[in-house]
Short mmCIF file of N, CA and C in Angstrom, two decimals:
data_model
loop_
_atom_site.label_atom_id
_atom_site.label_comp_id
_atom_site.label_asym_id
_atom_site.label_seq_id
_atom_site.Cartn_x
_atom_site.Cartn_y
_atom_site.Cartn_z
N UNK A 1 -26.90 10.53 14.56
CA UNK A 1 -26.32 9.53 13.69
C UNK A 1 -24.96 10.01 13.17
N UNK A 2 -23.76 9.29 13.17
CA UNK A 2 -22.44 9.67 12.80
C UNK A 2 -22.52 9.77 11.19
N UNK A 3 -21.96 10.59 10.41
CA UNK A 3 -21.94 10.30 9.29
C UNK A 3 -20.19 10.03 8.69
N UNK A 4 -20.60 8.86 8.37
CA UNK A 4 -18.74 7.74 7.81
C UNK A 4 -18.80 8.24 6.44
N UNK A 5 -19.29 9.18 5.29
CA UNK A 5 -18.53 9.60 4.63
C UNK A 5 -17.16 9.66 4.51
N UNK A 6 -16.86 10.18 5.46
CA UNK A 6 -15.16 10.62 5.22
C UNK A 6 -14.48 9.57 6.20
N UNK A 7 -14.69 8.79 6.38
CA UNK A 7 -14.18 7.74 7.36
C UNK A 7 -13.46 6.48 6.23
N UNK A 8 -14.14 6.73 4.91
CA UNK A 8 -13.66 5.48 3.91
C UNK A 8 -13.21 6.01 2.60
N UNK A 9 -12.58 5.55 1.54
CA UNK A 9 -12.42 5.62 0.55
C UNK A 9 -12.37 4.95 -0.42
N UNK A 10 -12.42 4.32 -1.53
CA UNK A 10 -12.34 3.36 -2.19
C UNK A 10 -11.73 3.69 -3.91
N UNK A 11 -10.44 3.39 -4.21
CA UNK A 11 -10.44 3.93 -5.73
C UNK A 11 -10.36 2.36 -6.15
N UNK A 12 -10.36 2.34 -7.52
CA UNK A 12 -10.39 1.00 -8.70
C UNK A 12 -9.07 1.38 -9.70
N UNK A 13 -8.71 0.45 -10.32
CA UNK A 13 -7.83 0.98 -11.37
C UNK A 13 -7.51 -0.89 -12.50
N UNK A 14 -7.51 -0.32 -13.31
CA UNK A 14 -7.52 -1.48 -14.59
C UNK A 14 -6.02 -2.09 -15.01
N UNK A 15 -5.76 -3.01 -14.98
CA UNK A 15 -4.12 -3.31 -15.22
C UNK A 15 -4.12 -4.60 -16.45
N UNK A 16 -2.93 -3.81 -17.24
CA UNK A 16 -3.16 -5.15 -18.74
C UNK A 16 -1.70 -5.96 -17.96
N UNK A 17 -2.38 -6.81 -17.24
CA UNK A 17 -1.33 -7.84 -16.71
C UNK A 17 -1.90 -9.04 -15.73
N UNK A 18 -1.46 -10.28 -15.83
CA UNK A 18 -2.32 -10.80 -14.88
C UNK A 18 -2.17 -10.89 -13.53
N UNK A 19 -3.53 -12.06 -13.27
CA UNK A 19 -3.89 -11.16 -11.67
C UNK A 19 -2.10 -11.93 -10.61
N UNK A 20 -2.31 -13.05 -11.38
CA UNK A 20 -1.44 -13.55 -10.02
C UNK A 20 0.05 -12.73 -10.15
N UNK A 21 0.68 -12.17 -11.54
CA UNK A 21 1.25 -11.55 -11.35
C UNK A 21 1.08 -10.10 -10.32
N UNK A 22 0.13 -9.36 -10.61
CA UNK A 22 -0.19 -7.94 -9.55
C UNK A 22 -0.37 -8.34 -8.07
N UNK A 23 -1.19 -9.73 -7.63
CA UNK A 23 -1.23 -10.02 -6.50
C UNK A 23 0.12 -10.32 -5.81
N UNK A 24 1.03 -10.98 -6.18
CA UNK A 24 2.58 -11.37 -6.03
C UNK A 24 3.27 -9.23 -5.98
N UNK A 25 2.67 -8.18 -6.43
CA UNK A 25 3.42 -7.30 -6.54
C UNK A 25 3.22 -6.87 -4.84
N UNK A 26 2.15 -7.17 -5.02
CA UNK A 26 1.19 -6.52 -3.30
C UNK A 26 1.77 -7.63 -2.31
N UNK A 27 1.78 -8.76 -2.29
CA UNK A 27 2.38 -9.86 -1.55
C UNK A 27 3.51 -10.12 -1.03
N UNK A 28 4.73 -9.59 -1.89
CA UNK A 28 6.00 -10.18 -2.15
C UNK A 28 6.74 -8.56 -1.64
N UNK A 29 7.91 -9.03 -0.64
CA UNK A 29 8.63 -7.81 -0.19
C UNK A 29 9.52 -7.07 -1.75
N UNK A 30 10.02 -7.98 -2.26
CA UNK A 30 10.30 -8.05 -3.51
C UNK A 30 9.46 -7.33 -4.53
N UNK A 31 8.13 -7.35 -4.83
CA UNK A 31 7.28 -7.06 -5.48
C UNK A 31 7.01 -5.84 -5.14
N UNK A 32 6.90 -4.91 -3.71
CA UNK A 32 6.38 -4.04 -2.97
C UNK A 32 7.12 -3.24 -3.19
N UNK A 33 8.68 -3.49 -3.72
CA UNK A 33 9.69 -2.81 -3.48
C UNK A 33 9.90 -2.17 -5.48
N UNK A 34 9.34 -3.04 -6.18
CA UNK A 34 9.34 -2.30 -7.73
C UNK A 34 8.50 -1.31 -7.94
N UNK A 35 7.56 -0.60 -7.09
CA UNK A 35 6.16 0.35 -7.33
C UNK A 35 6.42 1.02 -6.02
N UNK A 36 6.40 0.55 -5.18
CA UNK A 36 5.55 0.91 -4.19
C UNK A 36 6.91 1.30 -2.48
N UNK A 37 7.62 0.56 -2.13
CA UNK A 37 8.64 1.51 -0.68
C UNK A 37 9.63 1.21 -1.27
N UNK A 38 10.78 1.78 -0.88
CA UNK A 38 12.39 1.67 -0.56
C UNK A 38 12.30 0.14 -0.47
N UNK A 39 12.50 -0.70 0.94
CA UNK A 39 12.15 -1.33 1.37
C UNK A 39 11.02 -1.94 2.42
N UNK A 40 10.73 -3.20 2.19
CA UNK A 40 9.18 -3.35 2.70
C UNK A 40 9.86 -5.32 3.61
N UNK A 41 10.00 -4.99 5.28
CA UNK A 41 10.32 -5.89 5.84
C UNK A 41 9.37 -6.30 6.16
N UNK A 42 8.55 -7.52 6.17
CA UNK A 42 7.85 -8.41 6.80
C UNK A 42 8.51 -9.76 7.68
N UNK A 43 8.00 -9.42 8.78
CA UNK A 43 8.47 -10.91 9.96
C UNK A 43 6.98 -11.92 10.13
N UNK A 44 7.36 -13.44 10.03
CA UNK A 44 6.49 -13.70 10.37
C UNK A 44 5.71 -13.96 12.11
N UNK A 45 5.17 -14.69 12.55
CA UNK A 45 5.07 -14.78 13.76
C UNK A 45 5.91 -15.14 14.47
N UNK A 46 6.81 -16.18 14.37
CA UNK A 46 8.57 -15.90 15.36
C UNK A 46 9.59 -14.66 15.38
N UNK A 47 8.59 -13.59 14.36
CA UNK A 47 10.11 -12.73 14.07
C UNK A 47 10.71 -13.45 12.97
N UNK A 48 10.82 -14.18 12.29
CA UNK A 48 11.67 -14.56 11.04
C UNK A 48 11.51 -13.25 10.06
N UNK A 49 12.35 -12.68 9.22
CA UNK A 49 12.50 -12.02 7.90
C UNK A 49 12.12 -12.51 7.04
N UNK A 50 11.12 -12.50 6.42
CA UNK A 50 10.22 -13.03 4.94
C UNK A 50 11.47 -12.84 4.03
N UNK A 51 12.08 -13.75 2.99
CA UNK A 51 12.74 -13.36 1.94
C UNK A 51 11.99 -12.60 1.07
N UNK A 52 12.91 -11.90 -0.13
CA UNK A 52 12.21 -11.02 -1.03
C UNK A 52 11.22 -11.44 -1.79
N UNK A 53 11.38 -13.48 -2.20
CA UNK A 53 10.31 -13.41 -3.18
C UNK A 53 9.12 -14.45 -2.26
N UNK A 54 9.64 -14.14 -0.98
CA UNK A 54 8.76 -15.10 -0.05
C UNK A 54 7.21 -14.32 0.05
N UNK A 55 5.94 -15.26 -0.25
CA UNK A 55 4.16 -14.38 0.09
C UNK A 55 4.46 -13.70 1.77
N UNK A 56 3.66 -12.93 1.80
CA UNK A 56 3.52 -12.54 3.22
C UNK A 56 2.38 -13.55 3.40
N UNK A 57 1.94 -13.24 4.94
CA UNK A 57 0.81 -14.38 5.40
C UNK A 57 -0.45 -13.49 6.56
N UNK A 58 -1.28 -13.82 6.65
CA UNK A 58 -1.83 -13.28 7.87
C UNK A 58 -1.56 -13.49 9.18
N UNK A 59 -1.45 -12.44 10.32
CA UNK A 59 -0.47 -11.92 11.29
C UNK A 59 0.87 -11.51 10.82
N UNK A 60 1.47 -11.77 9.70
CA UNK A 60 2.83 -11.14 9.64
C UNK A 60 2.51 -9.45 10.37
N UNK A 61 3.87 -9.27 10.94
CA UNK A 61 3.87 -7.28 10.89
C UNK A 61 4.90 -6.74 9.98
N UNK A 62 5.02 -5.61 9.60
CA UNK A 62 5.34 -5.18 8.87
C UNK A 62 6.31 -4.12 9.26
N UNK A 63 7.46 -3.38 8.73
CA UNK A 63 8.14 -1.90 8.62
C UNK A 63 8.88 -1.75 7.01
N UNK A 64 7.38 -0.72 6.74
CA UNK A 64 8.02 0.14 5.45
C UNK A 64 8.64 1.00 5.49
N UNK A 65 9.62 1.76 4.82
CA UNK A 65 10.61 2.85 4.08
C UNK A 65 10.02 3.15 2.91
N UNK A 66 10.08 4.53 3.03
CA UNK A 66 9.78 5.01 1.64
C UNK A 66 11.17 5.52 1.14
N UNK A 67 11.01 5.44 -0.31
CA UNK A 67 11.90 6.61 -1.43
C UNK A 67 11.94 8.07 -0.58
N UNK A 68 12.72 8.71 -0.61
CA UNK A 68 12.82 9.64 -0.75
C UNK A 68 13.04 10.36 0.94
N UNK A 69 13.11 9.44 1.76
CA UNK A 69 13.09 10.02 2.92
C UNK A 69 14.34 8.98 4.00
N UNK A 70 14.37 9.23 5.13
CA UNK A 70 15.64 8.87 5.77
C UNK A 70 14.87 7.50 6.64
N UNK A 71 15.79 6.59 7.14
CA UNK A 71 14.98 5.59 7.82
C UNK A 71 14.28 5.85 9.07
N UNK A 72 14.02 7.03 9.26
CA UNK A 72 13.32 7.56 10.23
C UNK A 72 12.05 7.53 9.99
N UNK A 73 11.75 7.24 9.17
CA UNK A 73 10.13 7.52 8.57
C UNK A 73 10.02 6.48 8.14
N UNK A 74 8.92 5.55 8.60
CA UNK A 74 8.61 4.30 8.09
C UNK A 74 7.39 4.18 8.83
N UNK A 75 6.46 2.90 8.18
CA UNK A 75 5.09 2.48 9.04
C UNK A 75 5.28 1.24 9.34
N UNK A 76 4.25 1.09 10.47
CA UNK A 76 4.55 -0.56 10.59
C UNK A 76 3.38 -1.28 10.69
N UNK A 77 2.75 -2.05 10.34
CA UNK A 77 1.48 -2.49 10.69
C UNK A 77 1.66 -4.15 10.89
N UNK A 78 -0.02 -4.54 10.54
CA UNK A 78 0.18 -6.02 10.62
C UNK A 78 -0.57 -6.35 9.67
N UNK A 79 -0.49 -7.61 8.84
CA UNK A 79 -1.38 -8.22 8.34
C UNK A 79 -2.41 -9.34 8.53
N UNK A 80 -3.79 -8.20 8.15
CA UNK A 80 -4.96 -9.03 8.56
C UNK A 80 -5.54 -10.34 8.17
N UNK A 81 -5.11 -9.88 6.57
CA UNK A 81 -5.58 -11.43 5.52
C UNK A 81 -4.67 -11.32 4.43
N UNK A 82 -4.55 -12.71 3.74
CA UNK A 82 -3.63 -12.55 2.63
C UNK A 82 -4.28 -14.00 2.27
N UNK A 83 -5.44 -13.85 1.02
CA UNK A 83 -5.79 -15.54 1.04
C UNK A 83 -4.78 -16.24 0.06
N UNK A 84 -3.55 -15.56 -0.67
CA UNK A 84 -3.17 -16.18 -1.85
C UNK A 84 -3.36 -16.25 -3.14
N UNK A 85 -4.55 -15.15 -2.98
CA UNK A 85 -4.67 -15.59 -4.60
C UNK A 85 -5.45 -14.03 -4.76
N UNK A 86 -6.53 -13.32 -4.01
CA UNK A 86 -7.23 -12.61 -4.77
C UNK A 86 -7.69 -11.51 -3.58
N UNK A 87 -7.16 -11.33 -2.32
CA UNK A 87 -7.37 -10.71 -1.51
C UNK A 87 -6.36 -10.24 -0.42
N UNK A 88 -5.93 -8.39 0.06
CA UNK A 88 -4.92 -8.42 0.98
C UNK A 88 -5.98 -7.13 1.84
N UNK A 89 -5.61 -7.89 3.06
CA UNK A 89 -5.70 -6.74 4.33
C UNK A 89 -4.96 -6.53 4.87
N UNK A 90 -4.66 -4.79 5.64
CA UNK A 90 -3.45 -5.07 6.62
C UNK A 90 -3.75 -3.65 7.01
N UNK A 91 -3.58 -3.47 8.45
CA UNK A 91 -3.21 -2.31 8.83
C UNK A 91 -2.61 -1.31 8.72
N UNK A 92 -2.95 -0.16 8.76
CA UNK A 92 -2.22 1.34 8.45
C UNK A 92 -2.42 2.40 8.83
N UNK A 93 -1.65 3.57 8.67
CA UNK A 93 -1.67 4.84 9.35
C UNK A 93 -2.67 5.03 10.11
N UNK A 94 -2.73 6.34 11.18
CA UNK A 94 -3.91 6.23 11.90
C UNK A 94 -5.01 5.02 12.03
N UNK A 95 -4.56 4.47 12.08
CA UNK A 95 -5.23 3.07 12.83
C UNK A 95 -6.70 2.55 11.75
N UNK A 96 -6.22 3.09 10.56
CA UNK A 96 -6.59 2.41 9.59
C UNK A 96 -6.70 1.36 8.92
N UNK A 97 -7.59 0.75 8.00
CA UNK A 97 -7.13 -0.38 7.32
C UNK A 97 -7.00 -0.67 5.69
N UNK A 98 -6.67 -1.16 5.41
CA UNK A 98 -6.88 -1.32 3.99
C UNK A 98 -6.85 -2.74 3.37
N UNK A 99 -7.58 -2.94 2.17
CA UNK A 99 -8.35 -4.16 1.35
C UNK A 99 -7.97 -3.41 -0.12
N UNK A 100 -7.03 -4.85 -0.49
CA UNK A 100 -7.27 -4.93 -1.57
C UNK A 100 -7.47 -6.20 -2.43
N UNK A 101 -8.62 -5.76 -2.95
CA UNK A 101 -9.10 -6.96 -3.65
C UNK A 101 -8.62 -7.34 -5.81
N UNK A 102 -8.34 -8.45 -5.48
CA UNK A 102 -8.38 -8.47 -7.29
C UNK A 102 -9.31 -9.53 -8.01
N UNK A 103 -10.14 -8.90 -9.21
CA UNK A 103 -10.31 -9.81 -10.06
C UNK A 103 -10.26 -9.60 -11.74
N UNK A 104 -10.69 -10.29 -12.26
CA UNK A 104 -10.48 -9.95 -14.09
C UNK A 104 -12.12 -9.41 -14.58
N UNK A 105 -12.00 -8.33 -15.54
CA UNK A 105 -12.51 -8.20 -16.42
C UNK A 105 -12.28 -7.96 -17.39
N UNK A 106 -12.92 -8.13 -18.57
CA UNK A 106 -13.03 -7.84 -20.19
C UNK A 106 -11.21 -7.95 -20.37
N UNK A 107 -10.43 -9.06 -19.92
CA UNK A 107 -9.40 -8.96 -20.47
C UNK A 107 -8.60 -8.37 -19.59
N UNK A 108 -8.49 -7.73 -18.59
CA UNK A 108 -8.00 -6.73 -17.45
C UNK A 108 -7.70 -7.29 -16.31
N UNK A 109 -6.90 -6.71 -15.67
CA UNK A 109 -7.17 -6.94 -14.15
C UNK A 109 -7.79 -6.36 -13.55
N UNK A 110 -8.81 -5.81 -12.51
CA UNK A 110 -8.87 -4.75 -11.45
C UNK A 110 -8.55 -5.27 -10.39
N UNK A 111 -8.08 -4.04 -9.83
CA UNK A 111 -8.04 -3.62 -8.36
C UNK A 111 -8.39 -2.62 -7.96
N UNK A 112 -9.19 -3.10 -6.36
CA UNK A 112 -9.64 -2.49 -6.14
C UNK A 112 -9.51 -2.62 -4.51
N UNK A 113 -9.27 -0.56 -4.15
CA UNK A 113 -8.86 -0.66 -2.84
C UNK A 113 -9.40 0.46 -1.96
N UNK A 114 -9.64 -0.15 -0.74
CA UNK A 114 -10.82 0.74 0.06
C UNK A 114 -9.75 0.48 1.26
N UNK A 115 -9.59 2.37 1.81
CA UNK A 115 -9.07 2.05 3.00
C UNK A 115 -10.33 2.79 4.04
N UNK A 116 -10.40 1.78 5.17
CA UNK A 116 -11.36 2.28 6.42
C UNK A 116 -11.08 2.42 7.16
N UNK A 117 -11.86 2.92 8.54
CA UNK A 117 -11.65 3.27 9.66
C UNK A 117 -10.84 4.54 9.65
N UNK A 118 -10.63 5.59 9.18
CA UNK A 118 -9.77 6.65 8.81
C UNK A 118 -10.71 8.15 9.94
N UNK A 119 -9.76 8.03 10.95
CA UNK A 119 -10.54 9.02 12.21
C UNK A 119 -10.60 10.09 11.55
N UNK A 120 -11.54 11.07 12.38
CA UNK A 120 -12.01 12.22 12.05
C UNK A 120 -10.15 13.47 12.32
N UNK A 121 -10.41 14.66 11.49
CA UNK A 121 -9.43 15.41 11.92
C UNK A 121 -9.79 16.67 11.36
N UNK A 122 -9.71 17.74 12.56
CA UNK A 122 -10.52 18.98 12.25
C UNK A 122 -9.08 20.00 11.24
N UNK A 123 -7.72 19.61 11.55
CA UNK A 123 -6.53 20.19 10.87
C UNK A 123 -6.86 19.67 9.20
N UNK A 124 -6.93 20.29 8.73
CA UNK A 124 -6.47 19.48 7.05
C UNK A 124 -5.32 19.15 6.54
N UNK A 125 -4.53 19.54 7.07
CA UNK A 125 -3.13 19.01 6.93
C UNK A 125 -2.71 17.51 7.14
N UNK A 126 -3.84 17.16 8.13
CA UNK A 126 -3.39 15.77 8.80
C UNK A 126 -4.69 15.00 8.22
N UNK A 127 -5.25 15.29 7.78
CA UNK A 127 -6.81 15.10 7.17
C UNK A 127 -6.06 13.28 6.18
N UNK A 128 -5.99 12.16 6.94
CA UNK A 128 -5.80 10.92 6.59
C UNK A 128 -7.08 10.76 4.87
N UNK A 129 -7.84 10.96 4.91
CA UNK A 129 -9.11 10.75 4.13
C UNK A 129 -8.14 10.94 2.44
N UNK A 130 -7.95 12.47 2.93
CA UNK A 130 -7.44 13.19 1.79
C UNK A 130 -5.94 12.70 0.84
N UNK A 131 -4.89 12.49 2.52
CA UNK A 131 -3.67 12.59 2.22
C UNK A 131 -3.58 11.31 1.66
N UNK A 132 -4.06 9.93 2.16
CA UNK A 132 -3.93 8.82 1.75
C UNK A 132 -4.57 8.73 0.15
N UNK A 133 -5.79 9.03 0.29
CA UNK A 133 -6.67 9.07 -1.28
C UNK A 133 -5.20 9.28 -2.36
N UNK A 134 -4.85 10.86 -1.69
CA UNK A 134 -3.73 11.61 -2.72
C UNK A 134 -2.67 10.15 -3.22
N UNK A 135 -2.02 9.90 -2.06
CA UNK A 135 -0.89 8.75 -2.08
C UNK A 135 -1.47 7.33 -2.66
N UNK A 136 -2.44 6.99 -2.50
CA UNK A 136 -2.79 5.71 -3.20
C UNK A 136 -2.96 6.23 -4.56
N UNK A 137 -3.40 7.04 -5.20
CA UNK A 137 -3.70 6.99 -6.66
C UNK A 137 -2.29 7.17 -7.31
N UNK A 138 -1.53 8.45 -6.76
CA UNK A 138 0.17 8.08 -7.19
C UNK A 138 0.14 6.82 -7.06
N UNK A 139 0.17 6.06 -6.34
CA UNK A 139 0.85 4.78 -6.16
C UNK A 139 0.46 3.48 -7.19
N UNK A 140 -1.30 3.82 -7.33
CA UNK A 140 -1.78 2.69 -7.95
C UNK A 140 -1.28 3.46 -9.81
N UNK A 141 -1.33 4.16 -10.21
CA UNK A 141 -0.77 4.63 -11.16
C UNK A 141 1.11 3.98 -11.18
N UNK A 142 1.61 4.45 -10.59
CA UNK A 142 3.11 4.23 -10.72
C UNK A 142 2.89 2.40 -11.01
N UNK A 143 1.64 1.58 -10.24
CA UNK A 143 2.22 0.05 -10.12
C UNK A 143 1.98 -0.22 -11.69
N UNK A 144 0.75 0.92 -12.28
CA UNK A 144 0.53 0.44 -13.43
C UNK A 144 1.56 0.70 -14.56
N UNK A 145 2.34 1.36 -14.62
CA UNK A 145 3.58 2.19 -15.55
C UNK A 145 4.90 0.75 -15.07
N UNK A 146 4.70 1.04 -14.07
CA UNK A 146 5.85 -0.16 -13.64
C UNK A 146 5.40 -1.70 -14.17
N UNK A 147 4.23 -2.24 -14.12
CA UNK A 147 3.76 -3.48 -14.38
C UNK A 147 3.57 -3.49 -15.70
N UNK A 148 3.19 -2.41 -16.40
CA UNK A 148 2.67 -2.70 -18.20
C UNK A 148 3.86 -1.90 -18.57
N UNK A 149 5.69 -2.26 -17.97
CA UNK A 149 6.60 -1.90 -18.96
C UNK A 149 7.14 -0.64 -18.99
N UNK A 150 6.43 0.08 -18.11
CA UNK A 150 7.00 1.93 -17.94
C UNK A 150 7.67 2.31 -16.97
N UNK A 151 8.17 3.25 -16.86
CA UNK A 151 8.99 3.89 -15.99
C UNK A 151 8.02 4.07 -14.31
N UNK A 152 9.46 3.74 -13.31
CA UNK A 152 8.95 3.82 -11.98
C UNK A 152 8.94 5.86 -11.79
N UNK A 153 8.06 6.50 -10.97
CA UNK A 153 7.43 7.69 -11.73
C UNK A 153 8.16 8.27 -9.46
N UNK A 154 8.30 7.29 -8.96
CA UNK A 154 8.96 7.59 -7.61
C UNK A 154 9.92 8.36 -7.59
N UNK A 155 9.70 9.51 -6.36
CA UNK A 155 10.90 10.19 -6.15
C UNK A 155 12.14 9.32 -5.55
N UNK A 156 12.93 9.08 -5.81
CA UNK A 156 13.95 8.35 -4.96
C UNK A 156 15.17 9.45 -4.33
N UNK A 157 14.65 10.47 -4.41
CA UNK A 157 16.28 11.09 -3.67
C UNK A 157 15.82 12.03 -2.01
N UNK A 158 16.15 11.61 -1.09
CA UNK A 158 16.21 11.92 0.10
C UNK A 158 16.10 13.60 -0.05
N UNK A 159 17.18 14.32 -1.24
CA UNK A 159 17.44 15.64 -0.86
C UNK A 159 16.25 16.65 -1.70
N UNK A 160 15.07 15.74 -2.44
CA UNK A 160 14.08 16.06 -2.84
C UNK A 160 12.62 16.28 -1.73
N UNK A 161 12.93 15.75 -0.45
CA UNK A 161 11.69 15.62 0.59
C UNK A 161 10.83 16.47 0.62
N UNK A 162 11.92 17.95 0.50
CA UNK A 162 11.40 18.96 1.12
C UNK A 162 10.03 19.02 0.11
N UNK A 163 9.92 19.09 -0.96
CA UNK A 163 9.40 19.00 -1.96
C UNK A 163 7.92 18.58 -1.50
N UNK A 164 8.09 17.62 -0.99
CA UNK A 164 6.85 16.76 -0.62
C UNK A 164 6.27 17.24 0.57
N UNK A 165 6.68 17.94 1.39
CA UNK A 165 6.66 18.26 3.05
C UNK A 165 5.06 18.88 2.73
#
């Protein structure tokens, strides 16, 4: 029997803001781009360029840029689902996926995000499970500092990389 322990992950995180605002952060190239890449291009199925405050859709594909690195480094995936209101899927690294879902409690937002399918890797260096876990919680932290009014917490300078290597 395989054991998928390490094949998934799932963190949560609480946001004092509402949902359709946070869903529009995850949605919107525009939105993606205050927390979360450099720039974040989405085409839809002709190849068109999504404007900045245009939703993405399901099948769009994608090429991100991050802060801090040269346009050589970017991902590209596709998107699986995007219902509009309370749910995003889309492809990623190692042939991964990721879900994120939103709803309200006690006054809150959550989100909550599970990435799967994350292959096995005997190097730890390349160990997806780990490195992504690491990078989503920076990330879901920074959306929250950025969304409830605080400072973006991103490296933005190229000549800082090494740093990160």
């Amino acid at each position: 029997m395989e054991d998928t322990r390490w094949k998934k992950f799932k963190l949560c995180g609480d946001y004092n803001a509402d949902m359709r605002s946070l869903y529009l952060a995850w949605t919107t190239p525009g939105g993606l781009e205050k927390w979360f890449l450099r720039k974040a291009d989405f085409y839809t199925v002709p190849q068109r360029l999504r404007a900045n405050d245009e939703q993405i859709a399901k099948e769009d594909t994608y090429v991100w840029y991050w802060h801090g690195h040269h346009n050589n480094v970017f991902e590209k995936g596709r998107i699986l689902e995007a219902n509009g209101h309370d749910l995003l899927r889309f492809t990623f690294t190692g042939g991964t996926t990721v879900s994120v879902s939103f709803s309200t409690r006690n006054g809150l937002t959550i989100i909550e995000l599970e990435q799967t399918d994350i292959p096995q890797e005997s190097d730890p260096e390349k160990n997806l499970l780990v490195q992504c876990q690491i990078g989503w919680t920076f990330y879901l932290a920074n959306l929250k500092s950025v969304i409830e009014g605080g400072k973006d917490l991103r490296n933005k300078r190229v000549d800082l990389n090494t740093c990160f290597k």
